[in-house]
Coordinates of C-alpha atoms in Angstrom, one line a residue:
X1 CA -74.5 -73.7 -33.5
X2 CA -75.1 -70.2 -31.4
X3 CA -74.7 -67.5 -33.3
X4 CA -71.9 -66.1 -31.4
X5 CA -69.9 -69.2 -32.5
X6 CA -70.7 -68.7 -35.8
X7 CA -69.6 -65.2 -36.1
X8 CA -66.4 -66.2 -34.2
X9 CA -65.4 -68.8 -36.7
X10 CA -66.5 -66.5 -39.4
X11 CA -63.9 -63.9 -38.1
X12 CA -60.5 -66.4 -37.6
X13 CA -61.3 -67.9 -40.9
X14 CA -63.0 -71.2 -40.1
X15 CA -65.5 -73.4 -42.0
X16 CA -68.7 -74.4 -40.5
X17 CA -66.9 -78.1 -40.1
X18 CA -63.9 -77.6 -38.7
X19 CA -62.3 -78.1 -35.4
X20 CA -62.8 -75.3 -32.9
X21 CA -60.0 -74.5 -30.0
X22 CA -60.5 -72.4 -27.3
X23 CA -58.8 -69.4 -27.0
X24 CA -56.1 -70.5 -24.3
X25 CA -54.7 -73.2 -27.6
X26 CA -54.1 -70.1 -29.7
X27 CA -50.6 -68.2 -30.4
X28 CA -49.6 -66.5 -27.6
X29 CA -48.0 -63.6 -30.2
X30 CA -49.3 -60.3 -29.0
X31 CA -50.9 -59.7 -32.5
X32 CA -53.3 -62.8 -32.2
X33 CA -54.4 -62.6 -28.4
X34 CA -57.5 -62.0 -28.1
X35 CA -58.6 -62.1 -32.0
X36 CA -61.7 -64.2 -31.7
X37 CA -63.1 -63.3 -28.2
X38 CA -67.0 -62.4 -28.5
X39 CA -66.1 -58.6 -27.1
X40 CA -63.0 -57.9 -29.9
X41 CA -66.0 -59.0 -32.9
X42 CA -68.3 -56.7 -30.9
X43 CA -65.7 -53.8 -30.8
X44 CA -64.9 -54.3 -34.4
X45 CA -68.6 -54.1 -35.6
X46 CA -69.2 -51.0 -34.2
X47 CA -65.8 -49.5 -34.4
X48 CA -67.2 -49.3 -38.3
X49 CA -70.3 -47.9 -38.0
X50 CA -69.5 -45.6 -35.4
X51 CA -65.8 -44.6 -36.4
X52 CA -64.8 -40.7 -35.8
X53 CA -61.9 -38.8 -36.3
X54 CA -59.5 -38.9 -33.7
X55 CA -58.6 -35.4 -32.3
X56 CA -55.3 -34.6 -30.0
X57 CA -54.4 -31.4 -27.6
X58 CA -51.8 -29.9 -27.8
X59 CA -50.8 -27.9 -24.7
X60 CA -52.0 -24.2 -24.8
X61 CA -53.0 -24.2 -28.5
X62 CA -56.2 -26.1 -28.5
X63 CA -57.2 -29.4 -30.5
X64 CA -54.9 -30.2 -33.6
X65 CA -56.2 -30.9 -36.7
X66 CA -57.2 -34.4 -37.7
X67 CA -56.7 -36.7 -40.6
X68 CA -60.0 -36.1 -41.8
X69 CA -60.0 -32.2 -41.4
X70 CA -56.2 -32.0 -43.2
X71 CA -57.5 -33.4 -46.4
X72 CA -61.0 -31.5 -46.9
X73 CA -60.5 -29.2 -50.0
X74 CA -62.3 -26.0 -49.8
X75 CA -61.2 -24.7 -52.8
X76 CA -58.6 -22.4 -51.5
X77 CA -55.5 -24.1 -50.6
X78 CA -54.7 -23.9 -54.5
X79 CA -51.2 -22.3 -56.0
X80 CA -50.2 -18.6 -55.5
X81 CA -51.0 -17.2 -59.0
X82 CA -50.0 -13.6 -59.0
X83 CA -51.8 -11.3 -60.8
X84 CA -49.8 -9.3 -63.6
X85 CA -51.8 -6.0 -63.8
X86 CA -50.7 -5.0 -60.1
X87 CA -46.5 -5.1 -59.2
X88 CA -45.8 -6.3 -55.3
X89 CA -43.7 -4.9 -53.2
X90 CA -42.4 -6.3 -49.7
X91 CA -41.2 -3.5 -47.7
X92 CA -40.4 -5.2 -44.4
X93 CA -40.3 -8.7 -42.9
X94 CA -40.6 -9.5 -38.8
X95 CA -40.3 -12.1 -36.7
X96 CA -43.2 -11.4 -34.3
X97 CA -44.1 -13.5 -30.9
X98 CA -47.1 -13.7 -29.4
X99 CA -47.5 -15.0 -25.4
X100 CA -50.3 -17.4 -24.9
X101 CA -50.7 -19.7 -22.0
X102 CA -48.4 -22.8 -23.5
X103 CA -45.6 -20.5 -24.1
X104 CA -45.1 -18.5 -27.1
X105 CA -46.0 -18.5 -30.5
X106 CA -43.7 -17.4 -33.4
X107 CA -44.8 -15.7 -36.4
X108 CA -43.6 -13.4 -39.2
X109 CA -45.4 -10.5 -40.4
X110 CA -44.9 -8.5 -43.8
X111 CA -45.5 -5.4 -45.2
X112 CA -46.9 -5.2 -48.4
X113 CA -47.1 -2.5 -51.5
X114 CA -49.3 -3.2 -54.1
X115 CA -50.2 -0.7 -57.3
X116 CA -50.2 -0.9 -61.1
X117 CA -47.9 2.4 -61.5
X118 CA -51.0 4.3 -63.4
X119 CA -52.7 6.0 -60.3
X120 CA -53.7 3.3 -58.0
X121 CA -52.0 2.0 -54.7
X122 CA -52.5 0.1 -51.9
X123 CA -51.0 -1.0 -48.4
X124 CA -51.5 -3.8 -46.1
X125 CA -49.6 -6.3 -43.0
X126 CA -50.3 -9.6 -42.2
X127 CA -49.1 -12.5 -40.0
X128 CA -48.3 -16.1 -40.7
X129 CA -46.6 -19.1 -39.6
X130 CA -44.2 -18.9 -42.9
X131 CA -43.0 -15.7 -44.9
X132 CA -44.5 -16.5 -48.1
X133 CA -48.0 -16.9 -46.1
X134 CA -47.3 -13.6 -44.9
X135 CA -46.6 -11.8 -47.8
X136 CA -49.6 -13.4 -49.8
X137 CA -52.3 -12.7 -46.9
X138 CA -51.0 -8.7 -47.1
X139 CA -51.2 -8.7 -50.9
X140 CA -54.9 -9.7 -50.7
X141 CA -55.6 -7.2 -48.1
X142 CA -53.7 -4.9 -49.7
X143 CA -55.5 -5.5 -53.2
X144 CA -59.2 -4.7 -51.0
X145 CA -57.6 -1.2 -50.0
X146 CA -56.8 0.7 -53.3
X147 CA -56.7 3.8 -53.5
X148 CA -56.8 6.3 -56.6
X149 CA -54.2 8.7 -56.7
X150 CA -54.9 12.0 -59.1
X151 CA -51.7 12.5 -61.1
X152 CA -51.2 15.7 -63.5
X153 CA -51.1 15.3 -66.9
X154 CA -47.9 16.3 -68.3
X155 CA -45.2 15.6 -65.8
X156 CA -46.7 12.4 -63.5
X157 CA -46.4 14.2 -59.9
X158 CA -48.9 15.0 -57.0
X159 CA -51.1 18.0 -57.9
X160 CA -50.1 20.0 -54.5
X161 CA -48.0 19.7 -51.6
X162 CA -49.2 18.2 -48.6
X163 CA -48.0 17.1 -45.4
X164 CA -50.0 14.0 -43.9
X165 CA -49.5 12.2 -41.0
X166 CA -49.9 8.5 -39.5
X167 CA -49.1 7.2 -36.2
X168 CA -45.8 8.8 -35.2
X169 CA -44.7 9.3 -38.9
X170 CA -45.0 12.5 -41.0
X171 CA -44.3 12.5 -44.0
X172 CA -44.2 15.4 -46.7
X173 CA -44.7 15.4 -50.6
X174 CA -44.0 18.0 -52.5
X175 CA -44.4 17.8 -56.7
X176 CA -41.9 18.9 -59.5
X177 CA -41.4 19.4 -63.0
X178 CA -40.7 17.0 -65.4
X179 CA -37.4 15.6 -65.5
X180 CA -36.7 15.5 -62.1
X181 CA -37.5 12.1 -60.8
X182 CA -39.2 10.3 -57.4
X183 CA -36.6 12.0 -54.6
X184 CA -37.6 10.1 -51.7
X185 CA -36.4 7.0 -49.2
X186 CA -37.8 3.9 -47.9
X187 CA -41.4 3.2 -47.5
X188 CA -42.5 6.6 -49.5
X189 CA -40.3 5.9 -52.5
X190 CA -42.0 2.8 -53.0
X191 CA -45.3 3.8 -52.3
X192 CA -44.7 7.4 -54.6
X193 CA -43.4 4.8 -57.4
X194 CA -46.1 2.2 -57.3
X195 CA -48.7 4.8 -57.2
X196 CA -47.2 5.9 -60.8
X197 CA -45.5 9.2 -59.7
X198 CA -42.7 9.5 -62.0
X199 CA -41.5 13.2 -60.9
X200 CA -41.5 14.5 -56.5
X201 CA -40.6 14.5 -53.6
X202 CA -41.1 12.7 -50.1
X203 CA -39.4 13.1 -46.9
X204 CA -39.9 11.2 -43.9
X205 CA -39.6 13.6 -40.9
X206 CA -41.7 11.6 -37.7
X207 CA -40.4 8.2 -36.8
X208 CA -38.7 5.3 -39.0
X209 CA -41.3 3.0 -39.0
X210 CA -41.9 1.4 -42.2
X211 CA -45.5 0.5 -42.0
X212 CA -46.3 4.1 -40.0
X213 CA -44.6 5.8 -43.1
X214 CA -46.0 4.3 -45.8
X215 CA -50.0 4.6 -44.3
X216 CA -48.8 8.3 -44.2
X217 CA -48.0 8.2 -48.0
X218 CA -51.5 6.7 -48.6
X219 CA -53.5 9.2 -46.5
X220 CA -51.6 12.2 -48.0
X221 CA -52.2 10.5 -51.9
X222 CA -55.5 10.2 -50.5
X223 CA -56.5 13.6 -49.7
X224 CA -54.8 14.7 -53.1
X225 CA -57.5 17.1 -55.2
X226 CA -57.1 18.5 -58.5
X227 CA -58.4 21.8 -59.5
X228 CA -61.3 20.7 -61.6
X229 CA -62.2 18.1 -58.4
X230 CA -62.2 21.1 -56.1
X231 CA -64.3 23.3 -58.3
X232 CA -66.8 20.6 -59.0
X233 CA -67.1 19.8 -55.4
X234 CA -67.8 23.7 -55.0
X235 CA -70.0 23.8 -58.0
X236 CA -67.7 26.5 -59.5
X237 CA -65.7 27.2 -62.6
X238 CA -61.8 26.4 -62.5
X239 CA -61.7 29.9 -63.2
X240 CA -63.3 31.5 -60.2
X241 CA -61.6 28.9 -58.0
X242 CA -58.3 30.5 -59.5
X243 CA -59.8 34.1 -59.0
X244 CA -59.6 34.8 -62.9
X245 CA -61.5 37.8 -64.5
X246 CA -64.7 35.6 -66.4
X247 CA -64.0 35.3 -70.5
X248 CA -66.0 37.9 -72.1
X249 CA -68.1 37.4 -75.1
X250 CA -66.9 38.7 -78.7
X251 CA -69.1 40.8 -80.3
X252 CA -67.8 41.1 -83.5
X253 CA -70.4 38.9 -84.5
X254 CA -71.9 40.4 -88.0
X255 CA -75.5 41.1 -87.9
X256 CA -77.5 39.1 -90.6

């Protein structure tokens, strides 16, 4: 028997014995024509061997993902677990579009506060198909761009005034004594509260921008200095920074 026949009996079934009809004596139902023709077994022995994923297009956003590519684990695509040492903050959700050459692509972006309310802060955006993306991708940006803010020691406020600026915005900070509080609006108030400031103020003077505003916050808690940080950048005493007489030596020291 050739070994064509062979494989082609093998394939519908058949024993070596038994009666073989041609193909025209077969079903006519679409599922069985053309089951045991020599070129179907030679398209299903190397549709195995040689079997790739099947990629689509989609119009103006490039190939789609596959079957194969959807279900690769890379070790990332695991739960949101949120970390308890720093407190989140969304500050602002858009809806953003972006024009490509199929049409236009919505997305949302998010603004995000981070800070464990002890002296360190952060802010970040980011983009992403869903909100929750959004917010999640800005907190781990966010968490690479801490900052450390120097507090003073009794009342929890910014060591001098400043006035900093981002963008359009300006913002100014101002501290105060204990008691009073965090007077400030919008972006700063949650960036001044994050940061651990418990008593000052912050006023938003240049634009209403959210994002503008609070970067303004963080460059003027960034550029903060404390006296014994300016001294030791000028290798000086706090004392002659502050234009104090020096302490003069007792000598009412007995002689032995």
């Amino acid at each position: 028997m050739a070994p064509v026949l062979q494989a082609t009996m093998s394939v519908c079934g058949l024993a070596p014995g038994h009666a073989f009809r041609p193909q025209s004596a077969l079903p006519r139902h679409p599922s069985h024509r053309g089951v045991c023709s020599p070129m179907r077994i030679h398209e299903q022995h190397h549709s195995v061997a040689f079997q790739r994923p099947i990629v689509t297009m989609r119009a103006g956003r490039g190939p789609a993902q596959s079957q194969d590519d959807n279900n690769d684990d890379d070790g990332e695509s695991g739960p949101y677990v949120r970390d308890t040492e720093y407190e989140e903050r969304v500050i602002q959700v858009r809806r953003v579009t972006k024009v490509v050459k199929g049409g236009k692509q919505l997305s949302f972006r998010a603004v995000v506060v981070v800070g464990n309310n002890n002296g360190t802060v952060g802010v970040a955006s980011a983009s992403a198909k869903e909100v929750a993306q959004a917010a999640q991708k800005a907190v781990l940006k966010a968490k690479r761009r801490l900052i450390t803010v120097p507090l003073t020691r009794n009342a929890l406020s910014v060591p001098h005034a400043f006035d900093s600026y981002f963008s359009g915005a300006k913002v100014l900070l101002r501290p105060a004594s204990e008691g009073t509080g965090v007077i400030a609006g919008g972006a700063v108030r949650v960036v001044l509260e994050l940061a651990g400031v418990r008593n000052g103020f912050g006023k938003q003077v240049g634009g209403s921008n959210p994002l503008n505003n609070a970067k303004a916050a963080i460059e003027g808690l960034r550029a903060m200095r404390t006296l014994r940080q300016v001294a030791a950048e000028r290798d000086i005493s706090v004392a002659q920074l502050l234009g104090l007489p020096p302490k003069k030596e007792s000598s009412d020291a007995v002689p032995v």
